mmCIF file of C-alpha atoms and ligand atoms in Angstrom:
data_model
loop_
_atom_site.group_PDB
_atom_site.id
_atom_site.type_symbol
_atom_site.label_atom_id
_atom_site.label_comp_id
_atom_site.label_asym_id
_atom_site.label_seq_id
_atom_site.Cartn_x
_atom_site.Cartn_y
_atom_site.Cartn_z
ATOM 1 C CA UNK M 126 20.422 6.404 4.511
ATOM 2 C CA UNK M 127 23.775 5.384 4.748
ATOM 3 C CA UNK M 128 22.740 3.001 7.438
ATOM 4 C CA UNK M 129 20.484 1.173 5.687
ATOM 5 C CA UNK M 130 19.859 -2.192 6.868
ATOM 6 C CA UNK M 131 18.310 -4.225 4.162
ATOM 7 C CA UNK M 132 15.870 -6.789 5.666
ATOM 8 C CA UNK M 133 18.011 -10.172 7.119
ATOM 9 C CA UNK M 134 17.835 -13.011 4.649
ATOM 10 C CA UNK M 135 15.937 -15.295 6.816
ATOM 11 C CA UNK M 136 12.646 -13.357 5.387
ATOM 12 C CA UNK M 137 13.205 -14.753 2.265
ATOM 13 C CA UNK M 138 12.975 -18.304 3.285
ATOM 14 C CA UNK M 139 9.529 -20.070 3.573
ATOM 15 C CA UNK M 140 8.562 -20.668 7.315
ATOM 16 C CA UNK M 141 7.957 -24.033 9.085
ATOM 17 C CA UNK M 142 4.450 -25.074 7.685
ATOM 18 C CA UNK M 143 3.212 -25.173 11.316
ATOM 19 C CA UNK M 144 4.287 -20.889 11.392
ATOM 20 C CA UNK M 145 3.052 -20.435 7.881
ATOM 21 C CA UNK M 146 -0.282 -18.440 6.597
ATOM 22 C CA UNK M 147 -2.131 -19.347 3.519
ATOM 23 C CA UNK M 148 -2.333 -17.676 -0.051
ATOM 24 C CA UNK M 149 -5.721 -17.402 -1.460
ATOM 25 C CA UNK M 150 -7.657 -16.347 -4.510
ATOM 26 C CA UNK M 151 -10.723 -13.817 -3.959
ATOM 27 C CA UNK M 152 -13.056 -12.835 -5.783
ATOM 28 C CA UNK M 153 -15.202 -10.188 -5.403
ATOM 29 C CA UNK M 154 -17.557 -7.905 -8.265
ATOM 30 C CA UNK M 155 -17.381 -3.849 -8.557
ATOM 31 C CA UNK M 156 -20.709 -2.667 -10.115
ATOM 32 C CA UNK M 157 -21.181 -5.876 -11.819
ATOM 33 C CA UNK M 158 -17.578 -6.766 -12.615
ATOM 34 C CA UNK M 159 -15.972 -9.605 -11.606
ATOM 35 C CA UNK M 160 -12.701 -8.954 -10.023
ATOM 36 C CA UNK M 161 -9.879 -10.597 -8.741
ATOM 37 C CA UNK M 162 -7.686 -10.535 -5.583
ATOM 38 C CA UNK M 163 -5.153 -12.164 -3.877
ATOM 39 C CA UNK M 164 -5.626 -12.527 -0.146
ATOM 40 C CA UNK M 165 -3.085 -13.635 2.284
ATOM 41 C CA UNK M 166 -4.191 -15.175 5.676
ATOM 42 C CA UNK M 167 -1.916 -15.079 8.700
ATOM 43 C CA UNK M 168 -1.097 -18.475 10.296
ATOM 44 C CA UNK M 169 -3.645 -19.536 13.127
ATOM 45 C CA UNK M 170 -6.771 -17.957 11.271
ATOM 46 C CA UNK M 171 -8.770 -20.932 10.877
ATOM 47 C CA UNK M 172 -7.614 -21.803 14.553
ATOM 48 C CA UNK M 173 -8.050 -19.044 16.113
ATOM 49 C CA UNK M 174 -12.055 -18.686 15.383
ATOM 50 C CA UNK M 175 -13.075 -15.851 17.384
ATOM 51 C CA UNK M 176 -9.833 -13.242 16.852
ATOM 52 C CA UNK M 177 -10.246 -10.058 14.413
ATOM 53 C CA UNK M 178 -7.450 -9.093 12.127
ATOM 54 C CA UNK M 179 -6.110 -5.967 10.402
ATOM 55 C CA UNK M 180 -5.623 -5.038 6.784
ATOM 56 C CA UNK M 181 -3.227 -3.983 4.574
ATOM 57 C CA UNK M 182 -3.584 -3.456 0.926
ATOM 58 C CA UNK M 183 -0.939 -3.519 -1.513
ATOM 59 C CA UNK M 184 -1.281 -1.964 -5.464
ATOM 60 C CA UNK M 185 0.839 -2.982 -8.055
ATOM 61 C CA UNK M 186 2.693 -0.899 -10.173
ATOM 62 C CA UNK M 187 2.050 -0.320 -13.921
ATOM 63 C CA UNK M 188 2.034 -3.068 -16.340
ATOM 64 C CA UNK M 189 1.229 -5.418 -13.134
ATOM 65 C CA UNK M 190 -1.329 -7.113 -11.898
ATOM 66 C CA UNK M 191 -2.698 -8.776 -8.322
ATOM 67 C CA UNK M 192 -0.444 -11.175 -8.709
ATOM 68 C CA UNK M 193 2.499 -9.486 -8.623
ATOM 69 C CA UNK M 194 3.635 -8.749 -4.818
ATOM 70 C CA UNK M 195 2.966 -12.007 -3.791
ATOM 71 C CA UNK M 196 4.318 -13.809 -7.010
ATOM 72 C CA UNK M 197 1.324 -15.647 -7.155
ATOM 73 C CA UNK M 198 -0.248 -18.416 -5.170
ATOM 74 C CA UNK M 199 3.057 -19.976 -4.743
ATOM 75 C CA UNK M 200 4.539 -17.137 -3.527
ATOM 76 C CA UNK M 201 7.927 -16.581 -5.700
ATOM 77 C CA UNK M 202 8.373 -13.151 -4.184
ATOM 78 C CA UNK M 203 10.259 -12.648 -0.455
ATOM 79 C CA UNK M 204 6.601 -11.009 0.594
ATOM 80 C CA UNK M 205 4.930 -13.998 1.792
ATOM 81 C CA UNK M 206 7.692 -15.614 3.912
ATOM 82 C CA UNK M 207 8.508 -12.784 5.069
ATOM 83 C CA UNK M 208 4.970 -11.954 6.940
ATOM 84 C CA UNK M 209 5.030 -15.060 8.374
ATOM 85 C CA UNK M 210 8.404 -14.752 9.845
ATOM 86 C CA UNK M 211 7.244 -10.654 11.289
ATOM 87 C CA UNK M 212 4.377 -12.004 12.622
ATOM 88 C CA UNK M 213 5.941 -15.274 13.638
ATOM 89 C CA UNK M 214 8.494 -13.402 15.454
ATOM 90 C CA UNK M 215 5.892 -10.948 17.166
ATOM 91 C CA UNK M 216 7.283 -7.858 15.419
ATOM 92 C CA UNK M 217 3.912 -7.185 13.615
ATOM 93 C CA UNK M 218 0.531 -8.092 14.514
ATOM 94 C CA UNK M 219 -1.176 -10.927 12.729
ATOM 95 C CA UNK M 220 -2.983 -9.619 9.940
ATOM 96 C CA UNK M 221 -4.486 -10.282 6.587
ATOM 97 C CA UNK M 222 -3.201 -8.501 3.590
ATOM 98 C CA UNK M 223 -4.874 -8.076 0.089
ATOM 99 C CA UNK M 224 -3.484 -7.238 -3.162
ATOM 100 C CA UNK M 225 -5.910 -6.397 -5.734
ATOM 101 C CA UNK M 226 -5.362 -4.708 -8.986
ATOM 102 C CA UNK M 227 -6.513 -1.337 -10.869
ATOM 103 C CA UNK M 228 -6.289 -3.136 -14.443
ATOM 104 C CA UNK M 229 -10.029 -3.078 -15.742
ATOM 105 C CA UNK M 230 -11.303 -3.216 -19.119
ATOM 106 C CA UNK M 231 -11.686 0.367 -20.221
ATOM 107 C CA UNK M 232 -15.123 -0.938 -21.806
ATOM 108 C CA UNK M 233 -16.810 -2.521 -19.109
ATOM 109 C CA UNK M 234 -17.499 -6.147 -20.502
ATOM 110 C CA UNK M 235 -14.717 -6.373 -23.247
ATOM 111 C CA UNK M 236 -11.604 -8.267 -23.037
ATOM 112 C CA UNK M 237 -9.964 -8.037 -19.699
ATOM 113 C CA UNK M 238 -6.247 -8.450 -21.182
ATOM 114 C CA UNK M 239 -6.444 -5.069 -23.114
ATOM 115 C CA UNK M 240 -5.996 -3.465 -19.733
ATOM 116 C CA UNK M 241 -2.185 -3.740 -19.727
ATOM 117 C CA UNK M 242 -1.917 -0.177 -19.298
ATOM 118 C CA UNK M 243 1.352 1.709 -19.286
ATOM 119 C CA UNK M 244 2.046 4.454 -16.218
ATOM 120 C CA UNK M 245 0.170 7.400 -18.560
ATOM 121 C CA UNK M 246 -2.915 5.822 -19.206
ATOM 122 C CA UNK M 247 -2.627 3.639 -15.497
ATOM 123 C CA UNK M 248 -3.008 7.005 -13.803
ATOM 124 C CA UNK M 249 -6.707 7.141 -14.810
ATOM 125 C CA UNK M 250 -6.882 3.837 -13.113
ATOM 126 C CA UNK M 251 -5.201 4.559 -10.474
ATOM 127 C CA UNK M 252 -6.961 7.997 -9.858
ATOM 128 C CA UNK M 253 -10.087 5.845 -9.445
ATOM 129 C CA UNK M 254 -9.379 2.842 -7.692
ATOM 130 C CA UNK M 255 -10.475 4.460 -3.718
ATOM 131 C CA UNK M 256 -13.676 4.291 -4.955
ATOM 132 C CA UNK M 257 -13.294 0.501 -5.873
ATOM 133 C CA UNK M 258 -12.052 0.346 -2.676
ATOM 134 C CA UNK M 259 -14.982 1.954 -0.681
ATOM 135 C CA UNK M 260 -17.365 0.948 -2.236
ATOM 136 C CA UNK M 261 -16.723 -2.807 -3.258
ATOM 137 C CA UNK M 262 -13.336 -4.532 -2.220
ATOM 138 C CA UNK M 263 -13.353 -3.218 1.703
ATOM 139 C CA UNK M 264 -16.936 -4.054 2.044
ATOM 140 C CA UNK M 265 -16.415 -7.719 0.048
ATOM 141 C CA UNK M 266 -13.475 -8.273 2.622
ATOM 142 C CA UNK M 267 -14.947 -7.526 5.744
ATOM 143 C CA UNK M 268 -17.803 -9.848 4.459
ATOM 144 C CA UNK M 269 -15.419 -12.877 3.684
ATOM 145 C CA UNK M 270 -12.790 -12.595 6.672
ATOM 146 C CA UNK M 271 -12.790 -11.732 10.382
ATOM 147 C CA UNK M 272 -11.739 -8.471 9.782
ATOM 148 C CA UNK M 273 -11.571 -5.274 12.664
ATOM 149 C CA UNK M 274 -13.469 -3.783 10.330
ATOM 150 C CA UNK M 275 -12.991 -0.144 10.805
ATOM 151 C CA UNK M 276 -10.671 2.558 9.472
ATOM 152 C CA UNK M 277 -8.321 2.210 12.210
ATOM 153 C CA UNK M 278 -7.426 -0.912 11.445
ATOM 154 C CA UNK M 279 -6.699 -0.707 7.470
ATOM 155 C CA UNK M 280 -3.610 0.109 5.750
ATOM 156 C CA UNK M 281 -2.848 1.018 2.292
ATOM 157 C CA UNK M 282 0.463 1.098 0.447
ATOM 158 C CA UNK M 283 1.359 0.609 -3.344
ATOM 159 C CA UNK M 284 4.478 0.557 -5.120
ATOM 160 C CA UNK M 285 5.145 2.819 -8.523
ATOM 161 C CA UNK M 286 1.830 3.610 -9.807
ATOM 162 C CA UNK M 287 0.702 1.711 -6.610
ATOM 163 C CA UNK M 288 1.760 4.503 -4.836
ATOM 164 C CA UNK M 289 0.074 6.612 -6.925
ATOM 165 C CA UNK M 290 -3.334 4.907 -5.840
ATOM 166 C CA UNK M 291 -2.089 5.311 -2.534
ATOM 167 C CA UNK M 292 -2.272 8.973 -2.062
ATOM 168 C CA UNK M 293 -5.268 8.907 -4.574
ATOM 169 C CA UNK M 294 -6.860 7.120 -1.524
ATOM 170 C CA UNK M 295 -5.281 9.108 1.361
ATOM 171 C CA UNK M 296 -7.163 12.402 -0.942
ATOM 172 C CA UNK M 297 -10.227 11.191 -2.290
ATOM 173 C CA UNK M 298 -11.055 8.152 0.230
ATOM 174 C CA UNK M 299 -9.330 8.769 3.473
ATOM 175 C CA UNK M 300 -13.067 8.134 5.721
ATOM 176 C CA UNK M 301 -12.163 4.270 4.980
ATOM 177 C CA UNK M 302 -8.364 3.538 5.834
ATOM 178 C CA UNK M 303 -5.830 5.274 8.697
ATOM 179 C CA UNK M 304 -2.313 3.955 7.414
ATOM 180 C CA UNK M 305 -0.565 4.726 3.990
ATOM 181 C CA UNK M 306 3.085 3.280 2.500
ATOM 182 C CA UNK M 307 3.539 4.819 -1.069
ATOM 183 C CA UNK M 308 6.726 3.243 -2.255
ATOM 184 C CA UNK M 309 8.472 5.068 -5.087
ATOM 185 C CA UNK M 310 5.780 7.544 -6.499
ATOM 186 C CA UNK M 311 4.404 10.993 -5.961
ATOM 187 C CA UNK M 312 1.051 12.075 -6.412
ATOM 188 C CA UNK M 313 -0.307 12.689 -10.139
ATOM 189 C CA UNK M 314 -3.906 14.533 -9.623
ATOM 190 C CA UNK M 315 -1.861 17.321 -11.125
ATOM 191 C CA UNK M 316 -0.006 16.160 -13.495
ATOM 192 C CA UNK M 317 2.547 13.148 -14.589
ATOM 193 C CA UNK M 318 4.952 13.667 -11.922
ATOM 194 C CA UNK M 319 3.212 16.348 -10.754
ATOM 195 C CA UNK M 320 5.031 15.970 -7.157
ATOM 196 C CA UNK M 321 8.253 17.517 -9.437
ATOM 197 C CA UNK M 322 6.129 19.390 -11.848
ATOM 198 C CA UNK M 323 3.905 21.259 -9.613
ATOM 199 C CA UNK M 324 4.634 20.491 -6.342
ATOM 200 C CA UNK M 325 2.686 22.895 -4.380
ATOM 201 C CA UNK M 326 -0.099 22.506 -6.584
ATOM 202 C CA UNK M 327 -0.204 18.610 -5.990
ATOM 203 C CA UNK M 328 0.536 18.872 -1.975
ATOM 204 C CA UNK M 329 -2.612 21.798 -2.491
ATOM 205 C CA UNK M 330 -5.296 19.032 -4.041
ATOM 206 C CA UNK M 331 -3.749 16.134 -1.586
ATOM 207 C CA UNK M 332 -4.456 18.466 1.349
ATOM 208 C CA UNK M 333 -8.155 19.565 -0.010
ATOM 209 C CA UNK M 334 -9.342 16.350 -0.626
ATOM 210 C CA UNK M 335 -8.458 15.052 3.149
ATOM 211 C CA UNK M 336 -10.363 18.290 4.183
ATOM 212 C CA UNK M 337 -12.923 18.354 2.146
ATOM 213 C CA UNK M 338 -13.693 14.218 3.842
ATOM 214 C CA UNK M 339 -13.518 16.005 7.291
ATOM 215 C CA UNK M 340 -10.365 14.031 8.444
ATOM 216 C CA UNK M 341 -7.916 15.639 11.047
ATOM 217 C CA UNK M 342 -4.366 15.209 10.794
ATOM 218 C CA UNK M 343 -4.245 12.844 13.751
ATOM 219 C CA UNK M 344 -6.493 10.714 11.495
ATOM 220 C CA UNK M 345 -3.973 9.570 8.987
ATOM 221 C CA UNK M 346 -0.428 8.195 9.006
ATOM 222 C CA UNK M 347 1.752 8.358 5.649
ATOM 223 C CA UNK M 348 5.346 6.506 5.556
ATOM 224 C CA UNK M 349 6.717 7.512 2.311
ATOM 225 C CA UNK M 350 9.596 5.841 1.024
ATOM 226 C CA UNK M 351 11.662 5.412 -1.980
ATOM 227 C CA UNK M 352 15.055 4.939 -2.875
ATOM 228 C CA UNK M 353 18.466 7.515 -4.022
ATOM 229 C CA UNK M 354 18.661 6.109 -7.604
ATOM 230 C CA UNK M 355 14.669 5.475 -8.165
ATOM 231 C CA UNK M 356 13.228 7.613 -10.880
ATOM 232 C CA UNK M 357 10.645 8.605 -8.411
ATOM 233 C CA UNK M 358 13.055 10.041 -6.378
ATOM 234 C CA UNK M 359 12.625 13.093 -8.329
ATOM 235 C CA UNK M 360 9.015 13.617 -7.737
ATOM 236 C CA UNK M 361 9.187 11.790 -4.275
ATOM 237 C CA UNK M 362 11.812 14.349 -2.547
ATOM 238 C CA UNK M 363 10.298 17.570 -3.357
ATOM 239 C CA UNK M 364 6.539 16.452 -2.595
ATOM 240 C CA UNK M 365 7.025 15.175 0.715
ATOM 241 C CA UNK M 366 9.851 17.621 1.733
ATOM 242 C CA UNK M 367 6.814 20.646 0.786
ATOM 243 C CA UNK M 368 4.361 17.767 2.902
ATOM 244 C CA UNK M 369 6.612 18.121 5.629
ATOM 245 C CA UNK M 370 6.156 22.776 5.351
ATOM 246 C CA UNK M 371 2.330 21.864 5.666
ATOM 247 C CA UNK M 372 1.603 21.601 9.521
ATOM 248 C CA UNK M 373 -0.586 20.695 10.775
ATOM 249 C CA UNK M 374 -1.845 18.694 7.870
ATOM 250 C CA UNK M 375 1.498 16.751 7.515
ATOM 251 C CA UNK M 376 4.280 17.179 10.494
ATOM 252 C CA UNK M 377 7.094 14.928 10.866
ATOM 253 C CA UNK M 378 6.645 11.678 12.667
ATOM 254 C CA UNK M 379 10.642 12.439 13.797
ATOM 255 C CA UNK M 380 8.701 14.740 15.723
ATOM 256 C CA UNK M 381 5.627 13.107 17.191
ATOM 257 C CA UNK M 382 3.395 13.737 13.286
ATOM 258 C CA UNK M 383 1.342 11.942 11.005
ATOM 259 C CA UNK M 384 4.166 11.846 7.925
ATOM 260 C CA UNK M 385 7.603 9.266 7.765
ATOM 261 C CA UNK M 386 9.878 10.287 5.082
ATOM 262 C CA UNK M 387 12.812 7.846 3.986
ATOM 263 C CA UNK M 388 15.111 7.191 1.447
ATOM 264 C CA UNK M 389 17.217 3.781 1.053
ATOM 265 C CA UNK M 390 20.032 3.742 -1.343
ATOM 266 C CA UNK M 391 17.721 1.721 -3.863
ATOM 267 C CA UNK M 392 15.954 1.624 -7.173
ATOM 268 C CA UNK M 393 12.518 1.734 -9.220
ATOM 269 C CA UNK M 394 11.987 -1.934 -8.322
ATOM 270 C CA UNK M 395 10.187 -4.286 -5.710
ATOM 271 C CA UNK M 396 13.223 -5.825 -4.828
ATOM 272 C CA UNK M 397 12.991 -2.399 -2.214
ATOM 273 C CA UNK M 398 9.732 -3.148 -1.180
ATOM 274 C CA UNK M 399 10.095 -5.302 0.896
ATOM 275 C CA UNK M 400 12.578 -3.369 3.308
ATOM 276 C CA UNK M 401 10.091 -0.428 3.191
ATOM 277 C CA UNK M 402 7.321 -2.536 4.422
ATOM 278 C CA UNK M 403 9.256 -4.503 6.790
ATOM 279 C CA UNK M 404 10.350 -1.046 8.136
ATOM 280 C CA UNK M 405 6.848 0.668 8.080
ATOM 281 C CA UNK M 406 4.170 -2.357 9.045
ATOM 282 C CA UNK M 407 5.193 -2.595 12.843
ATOM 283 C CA UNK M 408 4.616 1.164 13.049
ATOM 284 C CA UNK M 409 0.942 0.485 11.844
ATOM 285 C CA UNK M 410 0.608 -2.621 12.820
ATOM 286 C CA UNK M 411 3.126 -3.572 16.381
ATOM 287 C CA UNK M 412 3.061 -7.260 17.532
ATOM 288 C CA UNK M 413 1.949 -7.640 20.890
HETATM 289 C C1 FER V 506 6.960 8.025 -10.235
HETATM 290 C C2 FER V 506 7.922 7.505 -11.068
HETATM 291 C C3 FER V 506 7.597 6.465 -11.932
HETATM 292 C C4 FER V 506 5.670 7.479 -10.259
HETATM 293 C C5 FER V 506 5.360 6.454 -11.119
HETATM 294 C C6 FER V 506 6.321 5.947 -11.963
HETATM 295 C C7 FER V 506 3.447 7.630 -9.464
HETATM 296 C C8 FER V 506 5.897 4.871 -12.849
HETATM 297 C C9 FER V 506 6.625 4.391 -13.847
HETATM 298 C C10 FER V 506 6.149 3.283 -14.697
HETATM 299 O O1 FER V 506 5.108 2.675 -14.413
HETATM 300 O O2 FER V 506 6.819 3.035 -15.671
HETATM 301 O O3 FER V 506 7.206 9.065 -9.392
HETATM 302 O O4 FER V 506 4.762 8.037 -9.419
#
């Protein structure tokens, strides 16, 4: 921790054109509702006509929207330049990153901005998004892009209440995606901050829900990360460090396992993001 190295400023300036990708809307409909995504596509994909990319998807945290880790289609956040330099630079493979949202009207059909949910009433969402996910968005994606298309070869990390969804996913919806990056937030199937609250309890329903879909620990990889002075610290610390007891389910990737614990001197914000995905995407993701 103390040797943190925040992420060198050059990732925060745009690429060259000629190194850039391309922001995109996409749209896509879960049982009959339109939804909305924002869909990043690594420089060389129109070129490059025959070559299949990975996936990572990124969740917003509460009171956000798909909009928000990109900063829209111009691209006011560091996240954007920042691929294109990793993958420019052949630290990450090329790849094709999505950032939908959990935000739905809470009566199908009705107006879409009453869904500015706050983190208590965002945890339904977020409990429920995997099956978005499974069922719609993955399946719309692979349809619309020259994706791998398998499990192997998708990644999903959130920040906040993003990371809720994350290990909502890595419990209830693990058969579709390998690689997970919750960023500042513990699990809630338990409770609000259940990963302080009721720690074993939580780690308990995580760890049924990947057995109950069959998986083996070799078939998921979680880098969790969050920062000293982020108020999911708290809930972060103990959840992981009682992860980290559960072998063989979770084991230490320090030590050859399927779990990356890490903790930067930061805070709640996604100012941090962006060194805990430029730390975790080349271990899911290594350029060539
Ligand atoms: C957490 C701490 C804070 C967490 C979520 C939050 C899911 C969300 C706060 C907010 O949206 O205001 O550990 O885990």
């Amino acid at each position: 921790m103390s040797e943190w190295k925040r992420i060198p400023d050059r990732y925060r300036e745009s690429a060259e054109p000629e190194k850039s990708g391309t922001l995109r809307e996409f749209a896509y409909t879960d049982r009959g509702t339109p939804r909305r995504a924002l869909v990043y596509l690594p420089n060389g994909y129109e070129e490059e006509g025959e070559r299949r990319y990975p996936v990572l998807f990124l969740m917003h945290g509460g009171g956000g929207n798909e909009e928000e880790f990109f900063g829209g289609l111009d691209a006011k956040m560091p996240l954007k330049p920042m691929l294109d330099r990793m993958i420019g630079e052949g630290l990450v493979r090329p790849l094709i990153v999505v950032t939908p949202t959990f935000n739905r009207p809470v009566d199908e059909g009705v107006n879409p901005d009453a869904v500015r949910v706050h983190a208590g009433d965002a945890a339904a969402l977020t409990a429920v998004f995997w099956r978005e996910l499974e069922e719609s968005l993955i399946p719309a994606v692979d349809a619309a892009f020259r994706t791998e298309g398998n499990r192997d070869f998708r990644a999903f990390g959130g920040f906040s209440m993003g990371a809720e969804a994350t290990w909502s996913v890595l419990c209830r919806g693990g058969a579709a995606v390998r690689y997970y990056l919750p960023m500042s937030g513990d699990f809630w199937a338990v409770s609000v901050k259940g990963g302080k609250d009721h720690t074993a309890e939580t780690c308990d329903r995580l760890i049924d829900g990947i057995r109950e879909r069959g998986l083996s620990p070799e078939d998921y990889r979680v880098f969790a990360v969050t920062g000293e002075q982020d108020i999911a610290y708290e809930a972060m610390k103990p959840m992981t460090e009682e992860l980290l007891g559960r072998a063989p389910w979770f084991r230490s990737a320090d030590e050859g396992g399927n779990l990356t614990w890490r903790v930067s001197p930061g805070w709640h914000a996604y100012e941090w993001c962006w060194d805990y995905i430029a730390l975790a995407l080349p271990e899911f993701f290594p350029g060539a």
